[in-house]
Protein backbone atom coordinates (compact mmCIF):
# COMPACT_ATOMS: atom_id res chain seq x y z
CA UNK A 1 0.00 0.00 0.00
CA UNK A 2 0.91 3.63 -0.37
CA UNK A 3 -0.77 6.73 1.07
CA UNK A 4 -0.62 10.31 -0.20
CA UNK A 5 1.45 11.61 2.75
CA UNK A 6 4.11 8.93 2.12
CA UNK A 7 4.91 10.60 -1.20
CA UNK A 8 4.65 14.19 0.09
CA UNK A 9 1.10 14.67 -1.21
CA UNK A 10 -1.38 16.23 1.18
CA UNK A 11 -4.20 14.11 -0.21
CA UNK A 12 -6.52 11.86 1.79
CA UNK A 13 -6.13 8.83 -0.41
CA UNK A 14 -4.32 5.55 -0.44
CA UNK A 15 -3.89 2.61 -2.72
CA UNK A 16 -3.17 -1.03 -1.97
CA UNK A 17 -2.89 -4.46 -3.51
CA UNK A 18 -2.10 -7.72 -1.77
CA UNK A 19 -0.90 -10.71 -3.76
CA UNK A 20 -2.22 -14.16 -2.92
CA UNK A 21 -0.29 -16.11 -0.30
CA UNK A 22 -0.71 -19.24 1.81
CA UNK A 23 -2.24 -17.07 4.55
CA UNK A 24 -4.74 -15.03 2.50
CA UNK A 25 -6.30 -14.68 -0.95
CA UNK A 26 -5.35 -11.91 -3.35
CA UNK A 27 -6.84 -8.53 -2.53
CA UNK A 28 -7.49 -6.68 -5.79
CA UNK A 29 -5.87 -3.28 -6.36
CA UNK A 30 -7.91 -0.48 -4.86
CA UNK A 31 -7.66 3.30 -4.57
CA UNK A 32 -9.69 4.91 -1.80
CA UNK A 33 -10.24 8.69 -1.79
CA UNK A 34 -11.36 10.48 1.39
CA UNK A 35 -11.89 7.17 3.19
CA UNK A 36 -13.74 6.82 6.46
CA UNK A 37 -13.41 3.62 8.47
CA UNK A 38 -15.55 2.24 11.25
CA UNK A 39 -14.55 -0.70 13.41
CA UNK A 40 -17.07 -3.54 13.46
CA UNK A 41 -17.18 -5.46 16.73
CA UNK A 42 -14.52 -5.52 19.40
CA UNK A 43 -12.31 -8.37 18.20
CA UNK A 44 -8.62 -7.41 18.04
CA UNK A 45 -5.87 -9.39 16.30
CA UNK A 46 -2.14 -8.94 16.60
CA UNK A 47 -0.09 -9.21 13.43
CA UNK A 48 3.43 -8.42 12.26
CA UNK A 49 3.73 -5.26 10.17
CA UNK A 50 6.43 -3.45 8.28
CA UNK A 51 6.34 -0.28 6.20
CA UNK A 52 8.03 1.34 3.23
CA UNK A 53 8.42 4.48 5.37
CA UNK A 54 10.72 2.69 7.83
CA UNK A 55 12.35 -0.20 5.93
CA UNK A 56 13.91 -3.19 7.68
CA UNK A 57 11.83 -2.87 10.84
CA UNK A 58 8.92 -5.04 11.97
CA UNK A 59 6.53 -4.91 14.87
CA UNK A 60 3.61 -6.80 16.38
CA UNK A 61 0.58 -4.50 16.01
CA UNK A 62 -2.94 -4.95 17.42
CA UNK A 63 -5.67 -4.04 14.92
CA UNK A 64 -9.43 -4.41 14.68
CA UNK A 65 -10.39 -7.73 13.06
CA UNK A 66 -13.16 -6.18 10.95
CA UNK A 67 -13.81 -2.71 9.51
CA UNK A 68 -16.36 -0.99 7.29
CA UNK A 69 -15.01 1.51 4.75
CA UNK A 70 -16.79 4.30 2.93
CA UNK A 71 -14.85 6.29 0.36
CA UNK A 72 -14.81 7.57 -3.20
CA UNK A 73 -13.10 6.07 -6.22
CA UNK A 74 -10.75 8.16 -8.35
CA UNK A 75 -13.78 8.74 -10.62
CA UNK A 76 -15.84 10.13 -7.73
CA UNK A 77 -18.09 7.08 -7.38
CA UNK A 78 -19.12 5.87 -3.91
CA UNK A 79 -17.18 2.90 -2.58
CA UNK A 80 -18.38 0.85 0.37
CA UNK A 81 -16.77 -2.36 1.59
CA UNK A 82 -16.30 -4.52 4.62
CA UNK A 83 -12.86 -5.99 5.26
CA UNK A 84 -11.82 -8.80 7.59
CA UNK A 85 -8.51 -10.10 8.88
CA UNK A 86 -5.46 -9.24 6.82
CA UNK A 87 -7.49 -7.03 4.45
CA UNK A 88 -8.74 -5.00 7.44
CA UNK A 89 -5.16 -4.73 8.71
CA UNK A 90 -3.90 -3.34 5.39
CA UNK A 91 -6.68 -0.74 5.28
CA UNK A 92 -6.07 0.38 8.87
CA UNK A 93 -2.31 0.59 8.27
CA UNK A 94 -2.73 2.80 5.20
CA UNK A 95 -5.51 4.85 6.79
CA UNK A 96 -3.20 5.66 9.71
CA UNK A 97 -0.75 7.29 7.29
CA UNK A 98 -3.43 9.84 6.40
CA UNK A 99 -3.33 11.06 10.01
CA UNK A 100 0.47 10.90 10.36
CA UNK A 101 0.41 7.67 12.37
CA UNK A 102 2.98 4.94 11.75
CA UNK A 103 2.58 1.37 12.94
CA UNK A 104 5.21 1.68 15.75
CA UNK A 105 2.82 4.17 17.39
CA UNK A 106 0.32 1.30 17.78
CA UNK A 107 2.71 -1.32 19.20
CA UNK A 108 1.87 -2.32 22.77
CA UNK A 109 4.78 -4.67 23.52
CA UNK A 110 7.84 -2.61 22.58
CA UNK A 111 10.11 -5.68 22.83
CA UNK A 112 8.24 -7.00 19.77
CA UNK A 113 9.55 -4.19 17.58
CA UNK A 114 12.92 -4.01 15.92
CA UNK A 115 15.07 -4.86 12.95
CA UNK A 116 14.02 -8.09 11.24
CA UNK A 117 17.34 -9.83 11.88
CA UNK A 118 17.17 -8.94 15.60
CA UNK A 119 13.69 -10.48 15.86
CA UNK A 120 14.82 -13.84 14.49
CA UNK A 121 13.94 -15.58 17.76
CA UNK A 122 10.32 -14.40 17.44
CA UNK A 123 7.95 -15.78 14.79
CA UNK A 124 7.82 -12.79 12.43
CA UNK A 125 5.35 -13.24 9.58
CA UNK A 126 5.06 -11.54 6.21
CA UNK A 127 2.10 -9.29 7.10
PDB file of N, CA and C in Angstrom, residues 18-111:
ATOM      1  N   UNK A  18      -2.749  -6.651  -2.518  1.00  0.00           N
ATOM      2  CA  UNK A  18      -2.103  -7.716  -1.770  1.00  0.00           C
ATOM      3  C   UNK A  18      -2.114  -8.972  -2.625  1.00  0.00           C
ATOM      4  N   UNK A  19      -0.941  -9.478  -2.978  1.00  0.00           N
ATOM      5  CA  UNK A  19      -0.903 -10.712  -3.763  1.00  0.00           C
ATOM      6  C   UNK A  19      -1.342 -11.911  -2.932  1.00  0.00           C
ATOM      7  N   UNK A  20      -1.807 -12.936  -3.593  1.00  0.00           N
ATOM      8  CA  UNK A  20      -2.221 -14.163  -2.919  1.00  0.00           C
ATOM      9  C   UNK A  20      -1.037 -14.790  -2.199  1.00  0.00           C
ATOM     10  N   UNK A  21      -1.325 -15.375  -1.041  1.00  0.00           N
ATOM     11  CA  UNK A  21      -0.294 -16.109  -0.303  1.00  0.00           C
ATOM     12  C   UNK A  21      -0.955 -17.320   0.358  1.00  0.00           C
ATOM     13  N   UNK A  22      -0.162 -18.091   1.076  1.00  0.00           N
ATOM     14  CA  UNK A  22      -0.710 -19.236   1.805  1.00  0.00           C
ATOM     15  C   UNK A  22      -1.653 -18.782   2.926  1.00  0.00           C
ATOM     16  N   UNK A  23      -1.451 -17.568   3.427  1.00  0.00           N
ATOM     17  CA  UNK A  23      -2.237 -17.067   4.550  1.00  0.00           C
ATOM     18  C   UNK A  23      -3.515 -16.341   4.139  1.00  0.00           C
ATOM     19  N   UNK A  24      -3.570 -15.805   2.906  1.00  0.00           N
ATOM     20  CA  UNK A  24      -4.740 -15.028   2.502  1.00  0.00           C
ATOM     21  C   UNK A  24      -4.865 -14.993   0.977  1.00  0.00           C
ATOM     22  N   UNK A  25      -6.096 -14.798   0.501  1.00  0.00           N
ATOM     23  CA  UNK A  25      -6.304 -14.683  -0.949  1.00  0.00           C
ATOM     24  C   UNK A  25      -5.817 -13.322  -1.455  1.00  0.00           C
ATOM     25  N   UNK A  26      -5.722 -13.200  -2.753  1.00  0.00           N
ATOM     26  CA  UNK A  26      -5.353 -11.913  -3.349  1.00  0.00           C
ATOM     27  C   UNK A  26      -6.417 -10.872  -3.002  1.00  0.00           C
ATOM     28  N   UNK A  27      -5.952  -9.674  -2.728  1.00  0.00           N
ATOM     29  CA  UNK A  27      -6.844  -8.534  -2.526  1.00  0.00           C
ATOM     30  C   UNK A  27      -6.594  -7.613  -3.713  1.00  0.00           C
ATOM     31  N   UNK A  28      -7.624  -7.430  -4.538  1.00  0.00           N
ATOM     32  CA  UNK A  28      -7.493  -6.680  -5.789  1.00  0.00           C
ATOM     33  C   UNK A  28      -7.017  -5.250  -5.535  1.00  0.00           C
ATOM     34  N   UNK A  29      -6.306  -4.673  -6.501  1.00  0.00           N
ATOM     35  CA  UNK A  29      -5.866  -3.284  -6.365  1.00  0.00           C
ATOM     36  C   UNK A  29      -7.055  -2.352  -6.122  1.00  0.00           C
ATOM     37  N   UNK A  30      -6.844  -1.392  -5.234  1.00  0.00           N
ATOM     38  CA  UNK A  30      -7.910  -0.478  -4.858  1.00  0.00           C
ATOM     39  C   UNK A  30      -7.311   0.891  -4.563  1.00  0.00           C
ATOM     40  N   UNK A  31      -8.014   1.926  -4.943  1.00  0.00           N
ATOM     41  CA  UNK A  31      -7.657   3.298  -4.570  1.00  0.00           C
ATOM     42  C   UNK A  31      -8.856   3.856  -3.826  1.00  0.00           C
ATOM     43  N   UNK A  32      -8.626   4.343  -2.620  1.00  0.00           N
ATOM     44  CA  UNK A  32      -9.692   4.910  -1.803  1.00  0.00           C
ATOM     45  C   UNK A  32      -9.406   6.391  -1.553  1.00  0.00           C
ATOM     46  N   UNK A  33     -10.361   7.234  -1.939  1.00  0.00           N
ATOM     47  CA  UNK A  33     -10.238   8.687  -1.790  1.00  0.00           C
ATOM     48  C   UNK A  33     -11.146   9.137  -0.651  1.00  0.00           C
ATOM     49  N   UNK A  34     -10.625   9.973   0.230  1.00  0.00           N
ATOM     50  CA  UNK A  34     -11.356  10.476   1.395  1.00  0.00           C
ATOM     51  C   UNK A  34     -12.037   9.344   2.169  1.00  0.00           C
ATOM     52  N   UNK A  35     -11.279   8.316   2.509  1.00  0.00           N
ATOM     53  CA  UNK A  35     -11.891   7.170   3.194  1.00  0.00           C
ATOM     54  C   UNK A  35     -12.292   7.498   4.632  1.00  0.00           C
ATOM     55  N   UNK A  36     -13.321   6.812   5.065  1.00  0.00           N
ATOM     56  CA  UNK A  36     -13.736   6.817   6.463  1.00  0.00           C
ATOM     57  C   UNK A  36     -13.849   5.353   6.863  1.00  0.00           C
ATOM     58  N   UNK A  37     -13.300   5.005   8.026  1.00  0.00           N
ATOM     59  CA  UNK A  37     -13.413   3.620   8.466  1.00  0.00           C
ATOM     60  C   UNK A  37     -14.119   3.567   9.809  1.00  0.00           C
ATOM     61  N   UNK A  38     -14.836   2.485   9.992  1.00  0.00           N
ATOM     62  CA  UNK A  38     -15.553   2.236  11.246  1.00  0.00           C
ATOM     63  C   UNK A  38     -15.247   0.799  11.653  1.00  0.00           C
ATOM     64  N   UNK A  39     -14.831   0.632  12.883  1.00  0.00           N
ATOM     65  CA  UNK A  39     -14.554  -0.701  13.408  1.00  0.00           C
ATOM     66  C   UNK A  39     -15.870  -1.431  13.630  1.00  0.00           C
ATOM     67  N   UNK A  40     -15.907  -2.685  13.232  1.00  0.00           N
ATOM     68  CA  UNK A  40     -17.071  -3.544  13.457  1.00  0.00           C
ATOM     69  C   UNK A  40     -16.705  -4.548  14.549  1.00  0.00           C
ATOM     70  N   UNK A  41     -17.443  -4.535  15.632  1.00  0.00           N
ATOM     71  CA  UNK A  41     -17.180  -5.457  16.734  1.00  0.00           C
ATOM     72  C   UNK A  41     -16.011  -5.005  17.581  1.00  0.00           C
ATOM     73  N   UNK A  42     -15.621  -5.871  18.501  1.00  0.00           N
ATOM     74  CA  UNK A  42     -14.523  -5.516  19.398  1.00  0.00           C
ATOM     75  C   UNK A  42     -13.377  -6.523  19.352  1.00  0.00           C
ATOM     76  N   UNK A  43     -13.379  -7.380  18.327  1.00  0.00           N
ATOM     77  CA  UNK A  43     -12.312  -8.373  18.198  1.00  0.00           C
ATOM     78  C   UNK A  43     -11.036  -7.717  17.680  1.00  0.00           C
ATOM     79  N   UNK A  44      -9.933  -7.955  18.390  1.00  0.00           N
ATOM     80  CA  UNK A  44      -8.616  -7.408  18.042  1.00  0.00           C
ATOM     81  C   UNK A  44      -7.685  -8.571  17.716  1.00  0.00           C
ATOM     82  N   UNK A  45      -6.891  -8.403  16.662  1.00  0.00           N
ATOM     83  CA  UNK A  45      -5.872  -9.392  16.295  1.00  0.00           C
ATOM     84  C   UNK A  45      -4.514  -8.715  16.260  1.00  0.00           C
ATOM     85  N   UNK A  46      -3.508  -9.425  16.741  1.00  0.00           N
ATOM     86  CA  UNK A  46      -2.143  -8.938  16.600  1.00  0.00           C
ATOM     87  C   UNK A  46      -1.544  -9.533  15.337  1.00  0.00           C
ATOM     88  N   UNK A  47      -0.760  -8.742  14.631  1.00  0.00           N
ATOM     89  CA  UNK A  47      -0.086  -9.210  13.431  1.00  0.00           C
ATOM     90  C   UNK A  47       1.197  -8.427  13.213  1.00  0.00           C
ATOM     91  N   UNK A  48       2.151  -9.065  12.542  1.00  0.00           N
ATOM     92  CA  UNK A  48       3.432  -8.416  12.258  1.00  0.00           C
ATOM     93  C   UNK A  48       3.270  -7.467  11.081  1.00  0.00           C
ATOM     94  N   UNK A  49       3.796  -6.263  11.226  1.00  0.00           N
ATOM     95  CA  UNK A  49       3.729  -5.265  10.167  1.00  0.00           C
ATOM     96  C   UNK A  49       5.109  -4.674   9.914  1.00  0.00           C
ATOM     97  N   UNK A  50       5.282  -4.222   8.696  1.00  0.00           N
ATOM     98  CA  UNK A  50       6.434  -3.454   8.285  1.00  0.00           C
ATOM     99  C   UNK A  50       5.904  -2.313   7.442  1.00  0.00           C
ATOM    100  N   UNK A  51       6.798  -1.446   6.968  1.00  0.00           N
ATOM    101  CA  UNK A  51       6.336  -0.282   6.204  1.00  0.00           C
ATOM    102  C   UNK A  51       7.454   0.265   5.317  1.00  0.00           C
ATOM    103  N   UNK A  52       7.072   0.711   4.145  1.00  0.00           N
ATOM    104  CA  UNK A  52       8.034   1.341   3.234  1.00  0.00           C
ATOM    105  C   UNK A  52       8.646   2.605   3.839  1.00  0.00           C
ATOM    106  N   UNK A  53       7.921   3.246   4.759  1.00  0.00           N
ATOM    107  CA  UNK A  53       8.416   4.481   5.372  1.00  0.00           C
ATOM    108  C   UNK A  53       9.563   4.245   6.344  1.00  0.00           C
ATOM    109  N   UNK A  54       9.646   3.035   6.896  1.00  0.00           N
ATOM    110  CA  UNK A  54      10.724   2.689   7.827  1.00  0.00           C
ATOM    111  C   UNK A  54      11.204   1.266   7.506  1.00  0.00           C
ATOM    112  N   UNK A  55      11.951   1.127   6.416  1.00  0.00           N
ATOM    113  CA  UNK A  55      12.354  -0.197   5.930  1.00  0.00           C
ATOM    114  C   UNK A  55      13.236  -0.966   6.906  1.00  0.00           C
ATOM    115  N   UNK A  56      13.074  -2.304   6.882  1.00  0.00           N
ATOM    116  CA  UNK A  56      13.911  -3.188   7.676  1.00  0.00           C
ATOM    117  C   UNK A  56      13.390  -3.443   9.076  1.00  0.00           C
ATOM    118  N   UNK A  57      12.385  -2.700   9.504  1.00  0.00           N
ATOM    119  CA  UNK A  57      11.830  -2.869  10.844  1.00  0.00           C
ATOM    120  C   UNK A  57      10.510  -3.610  10.776  1.00  0.00           C
ATOM    121  N   UNK A  58      10.193  -4.332  11.850  1.00  0.00           N
ATOM    122  CA  UNK A  58       8.916  -5.041  11.965  1.00  0.00           C
ATOM    123  C   UNK A  58       8.421  -4.868  13.395  1.00  0.00           C
ATOM    124  N   UNK A  59       7.097  -4.986  13.539  1.00  0.00           N
ATOM    125  CA  UNK A  59       6.526  -4.907  14.873  1.00  0.00           C
ATOM    126  C   UNK A  59       5.198  -5.629  14.944  1.00  0.00           C
ATOM    127  N   UNK A  60       4.868  -6.106  16.135  1.00  0.00           N
ATOM    128  CA  UNK A  60       3.610  -6.796  16.377  1.00  0.00           C
ATOM    129  C   UNK A  60       2.566  -5.744  16.752  1.00  0.00           C
ATOM    130  N   UNK A  61       1.552  -5.597  15.886  1.00  0.00           N
ATOM    131  CA  UNK A  61       0.583  -4.503  16.008  1.00  0.00           C
ATOM    132  C   UNK A  61      -0.824  -5.048  16.225  1.00  0.00           C
ATOM    133  N   UNK A  62      -1.525  -4.573  17.259  1.00  0.00           N
ATOM    134  CA  UNK A  62      -2.935  -4.948  17.424  1.00  0.00           C
ATOM    135  C   UNK A  62      -3.804  -4.096  16.494  1.00  0.00           C
ATOM    136  N   UNK A  63      -4.735  -4.739  15.821  1.00  0.00           N
ATOM    137  CA  UNK A  63      -5.669  -4.041  14.917  1.00  0.00           C
ATOM    138  C   UNK A  63      -7.050  -4.666  15.058  1.00  0.00           C
ATOM    139  N   UNK A  64      -8.065  -3.887  14.707  1.00  0.00           N
ATOM    140  CA  UNK A  64      -9.429  -4.412  14.680  1.00  0.00           C
ATOM    141  C   UNK A  64      -9.515  -5.526  13.648  1.00  0.00           C
ATOM    142  N   UNK A  65     -10.237  -6.574  13.955  1.00  0.00           N
ATOM    143  CA  UNK A  65     -10.394  -7.727  13.060  1.00  0.00           C
ATOM    144  C   UNK A  65     -11.262  -7.397  11.857  1.00  0.00           C
ATOM    145  N   UNK A  66     -12.204  -6.463  12.031  1.00  0.00           N
ATOM    146  CA  UNK A  66     -13.156  -6.178  10.951  1.00  0.00           C
ATOM    147  C   UNK A  66     -13.456  -4.684  10.908  1.00  0.00           C
ATOM    148  N   UNK A  67     -13.483  -4.126   9.687  1.00  0.00           N
ATOM    149  CA  UNK A  67     -13.806  -2.706   9.505  1.00  0.00           C
ATOM    150  C   UNK A  67     -14.754  -2.512   8.326  1.00  0.00           C
ATOM    151  N   UNK A  68     -15.489  -1.430   8.382  1.00  0.00           N
ATOM    152  CA  UNK A  68     -16.362  -0.993   7.287  1.00  0.00           C
ATOM    153  C   UNK A  68     -15.723   0.278   6.727  1.00  0.00           C
ATOM    154  N   UNK A  69     -15.637   0.359   5.402  1.00  0.00           N
ATOM    155  CA  UNK A  69     -15.007   1.506   4.747  1.00  0.00           C
ATOM    156  C   UNK A  69     -16.003   2.171   3.816  1.00  0.00           C
ATOM    157  N   UNK A  70     -16.048   3.499   3.892  1.00  0.00           N
ATOM    158  CA  UNK A  70     -16.794   4.300   2.927  1.00  0.00           C
ATOM    159  C   UNK A  70     -15.810   5.295   2.350  1.00  0.00           C
ATOM    160  N   UNK A  71     -15.804   5.414   1.026  1.00  0.00           N
ATOM    161  CA  UNK A  71     -14.845   6.288   0.360  1.00  0.00           C
ATOM    162  C   UNK A  71     -15.382   6.649  -1.022  1.00  0.00           C
ATOM    163  N   UNK A  72     -14.529   7.279  -1.801  1.00  0.00           N
ATOM    164  CA  UNK A  72     -14.807   7.571  -3.203  1.00  0.00           C
ATOM    165  C   UNK A  72     -13.721   6.918  -4.039  1.00  0.00           C
ATOM    166  N   UNK A  73     -14.093   6.566  -5.265  1.00  0.00           N
ATOM    167  CA  UNK A  73     -13.101   6.068  -6.222  1.00  0.00           C
ATOM    168  C   UNK A  73     -12.422   7.278  -6.843  1.00  0.00           C
ATOM    169  N   UNK A  74     -11.407   7.043  -7.664  1.00  0.00           N
ATOM    170  CA  UNK A  74     -10.746   8.157  -8.351  1.00  0.00           C
ATOM    171  C   UNK A  74     -11.688   8.834  -9.345  1.00  0.00           C
ATOM    172  N   UNK A  75     -12.782   8.167  -9.719  1.00  0.00           N
ATOM    173  CA  UNK A  75     -13.782   8.744 -10.622  1.00  0.00           C
ATOM    174  C   UNK A  75     -14.913   9.424  -9.864  1.00  0.00           C
ATOM    175  N   UNK A  76     -14.827   9.469  -8.533  1.00  0.00           N
ATOM    176  CA  UNK A  76     -15.836  10.132  -7.731  1.00  0.00           C
ATOM    177  C   UNK A  76     -17.019   9.259  -7.347  1.00  0.00           C
ATOM    178  N   UNK A  77     -16.985   7.981  -7.713  1.00  0.00           N
ATOM    179  CA  UNK A  77     -18.086   7.080  -7.378  1.00  0.00           C
ATOM    180  C   UNK A  77     -17.962   6.625  -5.928  1.00  0.00           C
ATOM    181  N   UNK A  78     -19.114   6.372  -5.282  1.00  0.00           N
ATOM    182  CA  UNK A  78     -19.123   5.870  -3.913  1.00  0.00           C
ATOM    183  C   UNK A  78     -18.544   4.461  -3.856  1.00  0.00           C
ATOM    184  N   UNK A  79     -17.746   4.223  -2.836  1.00  0.00           N
ATOM    185  CA  UNK A  79     -17.181   2.901  -2.575  1.00  0.00           C
ATOM    186  C   UNK A  79     -17.549   2.549  -1.143  1.00  0.00           C
ATOM    187  N   UNK A  80     -18.058   1.349  -0.955  1.00  0.00           N
ATOM    188  CA  UNK A  80     -18.382   0.850   0.372  1.00  0.00           C
ATOM    189  C   UNK A  80     -17.959  -0.610   0.432  1.00  0.00           C
ATOM    190  N   UNK A  81     -17.207  -0.974   1.458  1.00  0.00           N
ATOM    191  CA  UNK A  81     -16.767  -2.356   1.589  1.00  0.00           C
ATOM    192  C   UNK A  81     -16.551  -2.707   3.047  1.00  0.00           C
ATOM    193  N   UNK A  82     -16.619  -3.988   3.305  1.00  0.00           N
ATOM    194  CA  UNK A  82     -16.299  -4.525   4.619  1.00  0.00           C
ATOM    195  C   UNK A  82     -15.067  -5.399   4.454  1.00  0.00           C
ATOM    196  N   UNK A  83     -14.106  -5.226   5.341  1.00  0.00           N
ATOM    197  CA  UNK A  83     -12.858  -5.988   5.264  1.00  0.00           C
ATOM    198  C   UNK A  83     -12.626  -6.726   6.573  1.00  0.00           C
ATOM    199  N   UNK A  84     -12.112  -7.952   6.441  1.00  0.00           N
ATOM    200  CA  UNK A  84     -11.820  -8.803   7.590  1.00  0.00           C
ATOM    201  C   UNK A  84     -10.351  -9.189   7.590  1.00  0.00           C
ATOM    202  N   UNK A  85      -9.841  -9.525   8.761  1.00  0.00           N
ATOM    203  CA  UNK A  85      -8.508 -10.103   8.882  1.00  0.00           C
ATOM    204  C   UNK A  85      -7.405  -9.264   8.266  1.00  0.00           C
ATOM    205  N   UNK A  86      -6.611  -9.908   7.416  1.00  0.00           N
ATOM    206  CA  UNK A  86      -5.462  -9.236   6.822  1.00  0.00           C
ATOM    207  C   UNK A  86      -5.881  -8.032   5.984  1.00  0.00           C
ATOM    208  N   UNK A  87      -6.987  -8.145   5.254  1.00  0.00           N
ATOM    209  CA  UNK A  87      -7.493  -7.034   4.446  1.00  0.00           C
ATOM    210  C   UNK A  87      -7.797  -5.832   5.353  1.00  0.00           C
ATOM    211  N   UNK A  88      -8.445  -6.072   6.485  1.00  0.00           N
ATOM    212  CA  UNK A  88      -8.745  -4.998   7.435  1.00  0.00           C
ATOM    213  C   UNK A  88      -7.451  -4.379   7.977  1.00  0.00           C
ATOM    214  N   UNK A  89      -6.452  -5.218   8.215  1.00  0.00           N
ATOM    215  CA  UNK A  89      -5.157  -4.725   8.714  1.00  0.00           C
ATOM    216  C   UNK A  89      -4.513  -3.778   7.700  1.00  0.00           C
ATOM    217  N   UNK A  90      -4.504  -4.171   6.439  1.00  0.00           N
ATOM    218  CA  UNK A  90      -3.899  -3.337   5.389  1.00  0.00           C
ATOM    219  C   UNK A  90      -4.597  -1.975   5.331  1.00  0.00           C
ATOM    220  N   UNK A  91      -5.920  -1.989   5.352  1.00  0.00           N
ATOM    221  CA  UNK A  91      -6.677  -0.736   5.285  1.00  0.00           C
ATOM    222  C   UNK A  91      -6.365   0.156   6.487  1.00  0.00           C
ATOM    223  N   UNK A  92      -6.356  -0.420   7.678  1.00  0.00           N
ATOM    224  CA  UNK A  92      -6.068   0.383   8.870  1.00  0.00           C
ATOM    225  C   UNK A  92      -4.657   0.945   8.847  1.00  0.00           C
ATOM    226  N   UNK A  93      -3.699   0.147   8.375  1.00  0.00           N
ATOM    227  CA  UNK A  93      -2.308   0.595   8.270  1.00  0.00           C
ATOM    228  C   UNK A  93      -2.207   1.806   7.346  1.00  0.00           C
ATOM    229  N   UNK A  94      -2.807   1.698   6.168  1.00  0.00           N
ATOM    230  CA  UNK A  94      -2.734   2.797   5.201  1.00  0.00           C
ATOM    231  C   UNK A  94      -3.539   4.007   5.669  1.00  0.00           C
ATOM    232  N   UNK A  95      -4.686   3.766   6.276  1.00  0.00           N
ATOM    233  CA  UNK A  95      -5.512   4.855   6.791  1.00  0.00           C
ATOM    234  C   UNK A  95      -4.746   5.661   7.840  1.00  0.00           C
ATOM    235  N   UNK A  96      -4.005   4.971   8.698  1.00  0.00           N
ATOM    236  CA  UNK A  96      -3.203   5.661   9.712  1.00  0.00           C
ATOM    237  C   UNK A  96      -2.259   6.683   9.091  1.00  0.00           C
ATOM    238  N   UNK A  97      -1.673   6.357   7.945  1.00  0.00           N
ATOM    239  CA  UNK A  97      -0.754   7.294   7.287  1.00  0.00           C
ATOM    240  C   UNK A  97      -1.427   8.632   6.997  1.00  0.00           C
ATOM    241  N   UNK A  98      -2.716   8.601   6.717  1.00  0.00           N
ATOM    242  CA  UNK A  98      -3.431   9.840   6.397  1.00  0.00           C
ATOM    243  C   UNK A  98      -3.470  10.798   7.579  1.00  0.00           C
ATOM    244  N   UNK A  99      -3.325  10.252   8.791  1.00  0.00           N
ATOM    245  CA  UNK A  99      -3.327  11.063  10.005  1.00  0.00           C
ATOM    246  C   UNK A  99      -1.941  11.162  10.632  1.00  0.00           C
ATOM    247  N   UNK A 100      -0.905  10.782   9.878  1.00  0.00           N
ATOM    248  CA  UNK A 100       0.467  10.895  10.363  1.00  0.00           C
ATOM    249  C   UNK A 100       0.840   9.858  11.404  1.00  0.00           C
ATOM    250  N   UNK A 101       0.131   8.741  11.415  1.00  0.00           N
ATOM    251  CA  UNK A 101       0.405   7.670  12.371  1.00  0.00           C
ATOM    252  C   UNK A 101       1.152   6.548  11.662  1.00  0.00           C
ATOM    253  N   UNK A 102       2.248   6.082  12.268  1.00  0.00           N
ATOM    254  CA  UNK A 102       2.984   4.939  11.749  1.00  0.00           C
ATOM    255  C   UNK A 102       2.763   3.761  12.685  1.00  0.00           C
ATOM    256  N   UNK A 103       2.894   2.551  12.147  1.00  0.00           N
ATOM    257  CA  UNK A 103       2.576   1.367  12.936  1.00  0.00           C
ATOM    258  C   UNK A 103       3.312   1.273  14.273  1.00  0.00           C
ATOM    259  N   UNK A 104       4.575   1.763  14.422  1.00  0.00           N
ATOM    260  CA  UNK A 104       5.207   1.679  15.751  1.00  0.00           C
ATOM    261  C   UNK A 104       4.410   2.428  16.827  1.00  0.00           C
ATOM    262  N   UNK A 105       3.644   3.441  16.428  1.00  0.00           N
ATOM    263  CA  UNK A 105       2.817   4.172  17.386  1.00  0.00           C
ATOM    264  C   UNK A 105       1.740   3.279  17.995  1.00  0.00           C
ATOM    265  N   UNK A 106       1.395   2.198  17.335  1.00  0.00           N
ATOM    266  CA  UNK A 106       0.325   1.299  17.784  1.00  0.00           C
ATOM    267  C   UNK A 106       0.837   0.059  18.531  1.00  0.00           C
ATOM    268  N   UNK A 107       2.145  -0.134  18.553  1.00  0.00           N
ATOM    269  CA  UNK A 107       2.714  -1.322  19.199  1.00  0.00           C
ATOM    270  C   UNK A 107       2.566  -1.210  20.712  1.00  0.00           C
ATOM    271  N   UNK A 108       2.063  -2.280  21.324  1.00  0.00           N
ATOM    272  CA  UNK A 108       1.869  -2.321  22.767  1.00  0.00           C
ATOM    273  C   UNK A 108       3.103  -2.894  23.451  1.00  0.00           C
ATOM    274  N   UNK A 109       3.614  -4.013  22.941  1.00  0.00           N
ATOM    275  CA  UNK A 109       4.778  -4.669  23.524  1.00  0.00           C
ATOM    276  C   UNK A 109       6.028  -4.223  22.763  1.00  0.00           C
ATOM    277  N   UNK A 110       6.702  -3.219  23.281  1.00  0.00           N
ATOM    278  CA  UNK A 110       7.836  -2.610  22.575  1.00  0.00           C
ATOM    279  C   UNK A 110       8.980  -3.589  22.309  1.00  0.00           C
ATOM    280  N   UNK A 111       9.065  -4.681  23.091  1.00  0.00           N
ATOM    281  CA  UNK A 111      10.111  -5.680  22.832  1.00  0.00           C
ATOM    282  C   UNK A 111       9.804  -6.484  21.569  1.00  0.00           C
TER     283      UNK A 111
END
